[in-house]
PDB file of C-alpha atoms in Angstrom:
ATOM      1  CA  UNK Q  24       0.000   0.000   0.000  1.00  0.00           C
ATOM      2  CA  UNK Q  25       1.106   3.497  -0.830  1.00  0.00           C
ATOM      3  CA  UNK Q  26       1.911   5.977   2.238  1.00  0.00           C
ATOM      4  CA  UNK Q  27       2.467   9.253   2.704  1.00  0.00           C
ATOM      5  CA  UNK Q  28       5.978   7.663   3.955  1.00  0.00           C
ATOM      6  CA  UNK Q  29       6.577   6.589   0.556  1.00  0.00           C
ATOM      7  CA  UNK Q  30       6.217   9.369  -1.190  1.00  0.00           C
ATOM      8  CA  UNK Q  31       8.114  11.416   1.200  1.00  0.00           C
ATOM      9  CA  UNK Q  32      10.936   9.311   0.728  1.00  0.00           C
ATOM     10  CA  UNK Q  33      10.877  10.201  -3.236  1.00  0.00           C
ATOM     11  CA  UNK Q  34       9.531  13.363  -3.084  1.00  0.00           C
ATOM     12  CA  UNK Q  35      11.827  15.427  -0.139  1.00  0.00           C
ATOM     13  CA  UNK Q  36      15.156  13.997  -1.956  1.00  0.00           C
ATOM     14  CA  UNK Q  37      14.688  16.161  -4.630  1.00  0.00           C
ATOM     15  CA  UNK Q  38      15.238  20.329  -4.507  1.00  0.00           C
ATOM     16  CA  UNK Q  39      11.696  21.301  -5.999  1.00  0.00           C
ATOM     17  CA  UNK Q  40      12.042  24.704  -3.775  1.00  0.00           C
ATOM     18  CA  UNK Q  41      15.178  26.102  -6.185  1.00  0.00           C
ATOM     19  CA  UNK Q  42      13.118  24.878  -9.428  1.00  0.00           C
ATOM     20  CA  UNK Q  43       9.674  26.516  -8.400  1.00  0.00           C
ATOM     21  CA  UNK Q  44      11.634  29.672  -7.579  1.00  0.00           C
ATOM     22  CA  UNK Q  45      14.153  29.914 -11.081  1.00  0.00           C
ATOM     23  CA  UNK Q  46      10.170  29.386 -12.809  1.00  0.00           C
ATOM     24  CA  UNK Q  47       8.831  32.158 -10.684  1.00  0.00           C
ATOM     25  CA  UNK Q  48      11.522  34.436 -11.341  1.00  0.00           C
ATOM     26  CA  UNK Q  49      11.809  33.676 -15.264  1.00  0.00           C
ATOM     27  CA  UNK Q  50       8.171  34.222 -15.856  1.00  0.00           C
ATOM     28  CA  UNK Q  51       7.880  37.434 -13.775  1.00  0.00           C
ATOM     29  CA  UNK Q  52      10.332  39.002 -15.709  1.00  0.00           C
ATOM     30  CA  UNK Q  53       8.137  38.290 -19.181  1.00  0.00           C
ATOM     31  CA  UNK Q  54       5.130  39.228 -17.004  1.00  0.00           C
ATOM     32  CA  UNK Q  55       6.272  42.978 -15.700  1.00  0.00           C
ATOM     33  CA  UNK Q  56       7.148  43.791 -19.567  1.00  0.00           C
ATOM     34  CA  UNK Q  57       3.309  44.110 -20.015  1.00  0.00           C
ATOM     35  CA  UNK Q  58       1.965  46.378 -16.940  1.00  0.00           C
ATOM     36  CA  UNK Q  59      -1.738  45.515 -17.785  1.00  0.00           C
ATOM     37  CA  UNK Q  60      -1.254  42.118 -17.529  1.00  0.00           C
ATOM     38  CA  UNK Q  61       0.929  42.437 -14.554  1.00  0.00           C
ATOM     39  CA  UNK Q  62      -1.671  44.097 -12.726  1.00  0.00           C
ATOM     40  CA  UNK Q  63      -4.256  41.351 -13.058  1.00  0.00           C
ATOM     41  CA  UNK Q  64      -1.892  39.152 -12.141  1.00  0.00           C
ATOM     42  CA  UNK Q  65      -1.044  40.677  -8.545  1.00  0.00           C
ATOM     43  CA  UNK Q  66      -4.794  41.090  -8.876  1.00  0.00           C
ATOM     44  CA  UNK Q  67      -5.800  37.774  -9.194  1.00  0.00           C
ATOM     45  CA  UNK Q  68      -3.045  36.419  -6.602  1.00  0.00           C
ATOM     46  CA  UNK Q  69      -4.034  38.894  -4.210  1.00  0.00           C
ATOM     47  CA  UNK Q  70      -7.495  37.606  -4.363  1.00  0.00           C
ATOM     48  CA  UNK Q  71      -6.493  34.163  -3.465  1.00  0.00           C
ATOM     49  CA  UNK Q  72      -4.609  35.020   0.092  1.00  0.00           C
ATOM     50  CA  UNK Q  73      -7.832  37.432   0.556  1.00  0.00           C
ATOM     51  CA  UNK Q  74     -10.425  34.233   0.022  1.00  0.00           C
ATOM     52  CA  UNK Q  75      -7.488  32.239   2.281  1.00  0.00           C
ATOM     53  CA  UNK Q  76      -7.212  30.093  -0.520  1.00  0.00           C
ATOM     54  CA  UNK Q  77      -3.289  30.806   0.011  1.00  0.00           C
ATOM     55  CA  UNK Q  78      -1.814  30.945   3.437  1.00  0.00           C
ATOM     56  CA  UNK Q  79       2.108  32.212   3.536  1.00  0.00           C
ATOM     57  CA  UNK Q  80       4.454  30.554   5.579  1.00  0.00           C
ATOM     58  CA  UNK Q  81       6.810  32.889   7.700  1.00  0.00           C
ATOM     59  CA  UNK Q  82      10.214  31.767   8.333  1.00  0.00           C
ATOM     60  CA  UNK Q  83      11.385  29.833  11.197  1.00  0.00           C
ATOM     61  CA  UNK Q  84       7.345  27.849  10.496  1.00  0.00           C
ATOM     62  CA  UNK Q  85       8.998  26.036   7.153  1.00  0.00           C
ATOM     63  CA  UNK Q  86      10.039  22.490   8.572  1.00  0.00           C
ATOM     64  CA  UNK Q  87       8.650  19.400   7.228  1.00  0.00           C
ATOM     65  CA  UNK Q  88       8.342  16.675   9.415  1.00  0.00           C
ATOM     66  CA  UNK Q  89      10.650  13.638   7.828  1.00  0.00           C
ATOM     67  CA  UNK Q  90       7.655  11.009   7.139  1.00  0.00           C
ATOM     68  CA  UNK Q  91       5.569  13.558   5.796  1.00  0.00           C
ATOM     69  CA  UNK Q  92       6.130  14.667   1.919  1.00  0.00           C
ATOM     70  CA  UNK Q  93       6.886  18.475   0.641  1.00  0.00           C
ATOM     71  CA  UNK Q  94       6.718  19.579  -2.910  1.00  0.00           C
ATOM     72  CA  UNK Q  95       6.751  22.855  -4.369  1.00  0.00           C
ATOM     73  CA  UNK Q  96       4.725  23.284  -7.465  1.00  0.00           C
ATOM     74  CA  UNK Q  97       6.355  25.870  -9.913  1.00  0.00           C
ATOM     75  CA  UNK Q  98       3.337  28.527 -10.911  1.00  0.00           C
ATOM     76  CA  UNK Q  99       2.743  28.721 -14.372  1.00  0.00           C
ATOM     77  CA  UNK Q 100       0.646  32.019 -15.798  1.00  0.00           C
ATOM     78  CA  UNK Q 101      -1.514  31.716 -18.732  1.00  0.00           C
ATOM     79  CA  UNK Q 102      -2.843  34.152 -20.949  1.00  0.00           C
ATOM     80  CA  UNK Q 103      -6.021  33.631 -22.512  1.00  0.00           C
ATOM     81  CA  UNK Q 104      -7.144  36.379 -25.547  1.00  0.00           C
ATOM     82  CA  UNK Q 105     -10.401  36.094 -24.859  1.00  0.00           C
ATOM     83  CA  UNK Q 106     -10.359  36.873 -21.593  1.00  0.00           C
ATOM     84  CA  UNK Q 107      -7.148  39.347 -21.242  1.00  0.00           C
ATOM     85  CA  UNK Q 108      -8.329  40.725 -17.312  1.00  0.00           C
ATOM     86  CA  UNK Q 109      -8.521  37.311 -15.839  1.00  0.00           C
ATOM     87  CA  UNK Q 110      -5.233  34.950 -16.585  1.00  0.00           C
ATOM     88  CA  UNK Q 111      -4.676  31.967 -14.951  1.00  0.00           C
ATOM     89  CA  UNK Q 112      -2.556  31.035 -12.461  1.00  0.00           C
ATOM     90  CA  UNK Q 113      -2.100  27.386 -12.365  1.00  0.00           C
ATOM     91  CA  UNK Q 114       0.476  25.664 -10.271  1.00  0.00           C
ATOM     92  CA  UNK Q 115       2.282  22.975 -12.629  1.00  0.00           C
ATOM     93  CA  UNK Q 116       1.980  19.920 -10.939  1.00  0.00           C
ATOM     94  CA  UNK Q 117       3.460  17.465 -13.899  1.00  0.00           C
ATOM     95  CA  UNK Q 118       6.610  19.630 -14.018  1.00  0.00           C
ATOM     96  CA  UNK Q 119       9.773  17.682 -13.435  1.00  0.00           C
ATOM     97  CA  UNK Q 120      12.417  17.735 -11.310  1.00  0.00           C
ATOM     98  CA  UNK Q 121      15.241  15.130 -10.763  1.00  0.00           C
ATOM     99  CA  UNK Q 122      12.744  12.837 -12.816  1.00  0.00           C
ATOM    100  CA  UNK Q 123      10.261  13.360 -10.012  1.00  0.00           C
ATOM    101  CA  UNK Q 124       6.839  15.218 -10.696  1.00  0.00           C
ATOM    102  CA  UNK Q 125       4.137  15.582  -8.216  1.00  0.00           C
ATOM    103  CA  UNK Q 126       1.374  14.333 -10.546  1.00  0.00           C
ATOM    104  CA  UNK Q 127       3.241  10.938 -10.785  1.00  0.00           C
ATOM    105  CA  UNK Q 128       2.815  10.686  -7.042  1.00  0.00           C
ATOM    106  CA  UNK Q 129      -1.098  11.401  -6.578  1.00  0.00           C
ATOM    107  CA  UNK Q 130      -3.286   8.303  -6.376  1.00  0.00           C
ATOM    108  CA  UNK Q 131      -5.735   8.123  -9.158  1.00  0.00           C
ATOM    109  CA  UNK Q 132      -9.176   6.842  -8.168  1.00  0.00           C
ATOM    110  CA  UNK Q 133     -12.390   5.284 -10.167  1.00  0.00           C
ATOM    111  CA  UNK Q 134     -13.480   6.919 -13.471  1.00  0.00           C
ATOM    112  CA  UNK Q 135     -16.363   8.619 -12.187  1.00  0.00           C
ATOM    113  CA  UNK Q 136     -17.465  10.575 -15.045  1.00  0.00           C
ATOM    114  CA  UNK Q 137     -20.397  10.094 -17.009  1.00  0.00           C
ATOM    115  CA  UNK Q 138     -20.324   9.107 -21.377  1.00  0.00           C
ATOM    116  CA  UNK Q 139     -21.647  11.991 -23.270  1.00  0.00           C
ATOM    117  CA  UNK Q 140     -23.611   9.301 -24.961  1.00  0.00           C
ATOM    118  CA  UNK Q 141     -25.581   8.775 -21.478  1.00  0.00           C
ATOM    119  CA  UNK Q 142     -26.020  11.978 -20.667  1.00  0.00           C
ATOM    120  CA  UNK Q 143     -27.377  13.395 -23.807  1.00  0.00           C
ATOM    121  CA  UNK Q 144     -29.991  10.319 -23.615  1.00  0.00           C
ATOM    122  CA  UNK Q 145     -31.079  11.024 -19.886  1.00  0.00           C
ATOM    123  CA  UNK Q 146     -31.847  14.498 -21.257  1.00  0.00           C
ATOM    124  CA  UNK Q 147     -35.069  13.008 -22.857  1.00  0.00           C
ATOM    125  CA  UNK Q 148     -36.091  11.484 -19.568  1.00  0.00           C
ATOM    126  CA  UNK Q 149     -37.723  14.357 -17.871  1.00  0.00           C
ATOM    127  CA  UNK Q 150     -39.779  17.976 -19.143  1.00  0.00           C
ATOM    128  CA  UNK Q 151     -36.636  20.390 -17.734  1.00  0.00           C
ATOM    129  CA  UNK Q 152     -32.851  19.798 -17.800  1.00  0.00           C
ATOM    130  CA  UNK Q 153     -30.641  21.939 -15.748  1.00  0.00           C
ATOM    131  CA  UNK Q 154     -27.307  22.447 -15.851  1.00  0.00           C
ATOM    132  CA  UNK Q 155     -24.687  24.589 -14.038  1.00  0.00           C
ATOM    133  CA  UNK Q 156     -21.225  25.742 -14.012  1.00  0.00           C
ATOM    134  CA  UNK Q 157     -19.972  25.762 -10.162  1.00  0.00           C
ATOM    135  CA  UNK Q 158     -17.695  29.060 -10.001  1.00  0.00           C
ATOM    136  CA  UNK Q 159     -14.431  28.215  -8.397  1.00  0.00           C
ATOM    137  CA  UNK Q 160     -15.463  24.691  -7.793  1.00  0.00           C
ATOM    138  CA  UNK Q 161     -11.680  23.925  -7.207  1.00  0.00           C
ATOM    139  CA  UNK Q 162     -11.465  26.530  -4.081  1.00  0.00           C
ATOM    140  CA  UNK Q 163     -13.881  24.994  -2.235  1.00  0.00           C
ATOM    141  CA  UNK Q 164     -12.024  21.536  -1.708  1.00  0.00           C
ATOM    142  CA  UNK Q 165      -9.795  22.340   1.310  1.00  0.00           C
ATOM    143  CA  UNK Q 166      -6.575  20.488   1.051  1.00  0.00           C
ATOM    144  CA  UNK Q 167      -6.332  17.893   4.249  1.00  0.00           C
ATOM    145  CA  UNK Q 168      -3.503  19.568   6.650  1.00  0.00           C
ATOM    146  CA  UNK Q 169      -0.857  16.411   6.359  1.00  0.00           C
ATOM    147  CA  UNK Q 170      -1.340  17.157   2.678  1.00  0.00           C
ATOM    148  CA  UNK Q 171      -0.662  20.632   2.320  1.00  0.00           C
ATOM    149  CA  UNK Q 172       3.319  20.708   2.285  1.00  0.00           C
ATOM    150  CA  UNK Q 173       2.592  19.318  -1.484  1.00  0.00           C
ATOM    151  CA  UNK Q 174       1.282  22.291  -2.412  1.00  0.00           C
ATOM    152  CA  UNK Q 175       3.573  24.632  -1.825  1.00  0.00           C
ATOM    153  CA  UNK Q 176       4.659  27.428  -4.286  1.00  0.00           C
ATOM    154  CA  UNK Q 177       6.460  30.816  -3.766  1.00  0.00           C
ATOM    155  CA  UNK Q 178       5.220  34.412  -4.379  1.00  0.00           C
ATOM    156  CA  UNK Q 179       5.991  37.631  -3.342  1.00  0.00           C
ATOM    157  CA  UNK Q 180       6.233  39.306   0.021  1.00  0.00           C
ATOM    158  CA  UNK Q 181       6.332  43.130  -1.280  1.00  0.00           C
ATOM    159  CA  UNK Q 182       4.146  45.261  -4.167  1.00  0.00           C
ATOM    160  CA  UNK Q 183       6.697  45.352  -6.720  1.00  0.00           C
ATOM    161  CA  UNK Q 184       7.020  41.380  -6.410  1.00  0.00           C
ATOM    162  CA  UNK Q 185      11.157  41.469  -5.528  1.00  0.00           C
ATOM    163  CA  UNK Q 186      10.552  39.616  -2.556  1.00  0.00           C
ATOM    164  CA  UNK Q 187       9.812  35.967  -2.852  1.00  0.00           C
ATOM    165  CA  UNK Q 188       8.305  34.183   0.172  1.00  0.00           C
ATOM    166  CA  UNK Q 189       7.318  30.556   0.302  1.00  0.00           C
ATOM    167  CA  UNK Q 190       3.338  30.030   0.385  1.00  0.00           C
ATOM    168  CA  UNK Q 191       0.907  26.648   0.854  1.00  0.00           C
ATOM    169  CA  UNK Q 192      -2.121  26.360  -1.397  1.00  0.00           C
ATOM    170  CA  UNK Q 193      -4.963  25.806   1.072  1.00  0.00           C
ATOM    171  CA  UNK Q 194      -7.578  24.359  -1.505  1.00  0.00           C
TER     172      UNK Q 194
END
């Protein structure tokens, strides 16, 4: 059986903090040479640690226990033309590092969605069909605590984004 053991084992051997960071810093620097952009992106991140989706982690408060595993996800900003005020900010969990990625380590469960197929037929069976788009579905899933050093990723401390501090993705 898999443990959190396990993947600490594979996971804390390698130096994901050094990679997320180098990411961070490379992309910023393509970021802040479009001040429109860069605004929605402080925007956007700043509405995250508002909602609590983000907490930062101070220093001294950084240790990992040994058994448990630690990861930090480099964050990777996408630009959509269709919707220039709202990029996303995804955290790029099948990036690799000393052969390791996080996504190899997360334990896949049953196929639980539904055929097309099936659900354009069960459309027939009633006199309304509703359907809905849950906003932010992702952020409200709160990440179990001995889970949450996997989901770390690094920011900035300051305005002009100089300052890098280390952060934990809450949801």
């Amino acid at each position: 059986a898999e443990t959190r053991e396990k993947a600490a084992e594979r996971l804390n051997k390698v130096d994901s903090k050094s990679h997320a960071l180098s990411r961070l810093k490379k992309s910023m620097a393509k970021i802040k040479k479009d001040k429109e952009f860069y605004g929605y992106v402080k925007n956007q991140m700043k509405a995250s640690f508002e909602a609590g989706h983000v907490k930062v982690i101070e220093q001294g408060q950084d240790d990992v226990p040994e058994n448990e595993p630690s990861w930090f996800l480099p964050l990777h900003i996408v630009f959509q033309p269709e919707k220039p005020t709202k990029p996303r900010i995804c955290h790029d969990g099948k990036s690799k590092v000393g052969g390791r990625c996080l996504n190899d380590e997360l334990l896949t469960g049953a196929d639980l969605l539904n055929r097309l197929t099936g659900v354009i037929f069960r459309f027939r069976l009633g006199e309304v069909t509703v359907s809905a788009d849950v906003k932010g579905f992702f952020h409200q899933v709160y990440v179990d605590e001995k889970d949450v050093r996997v989901f770390r990723f690094w920011w900035f401390a300051d305005e002009d984004c100089t300052i890098p501090c280390m952060c934990e993705l809450r949801v």
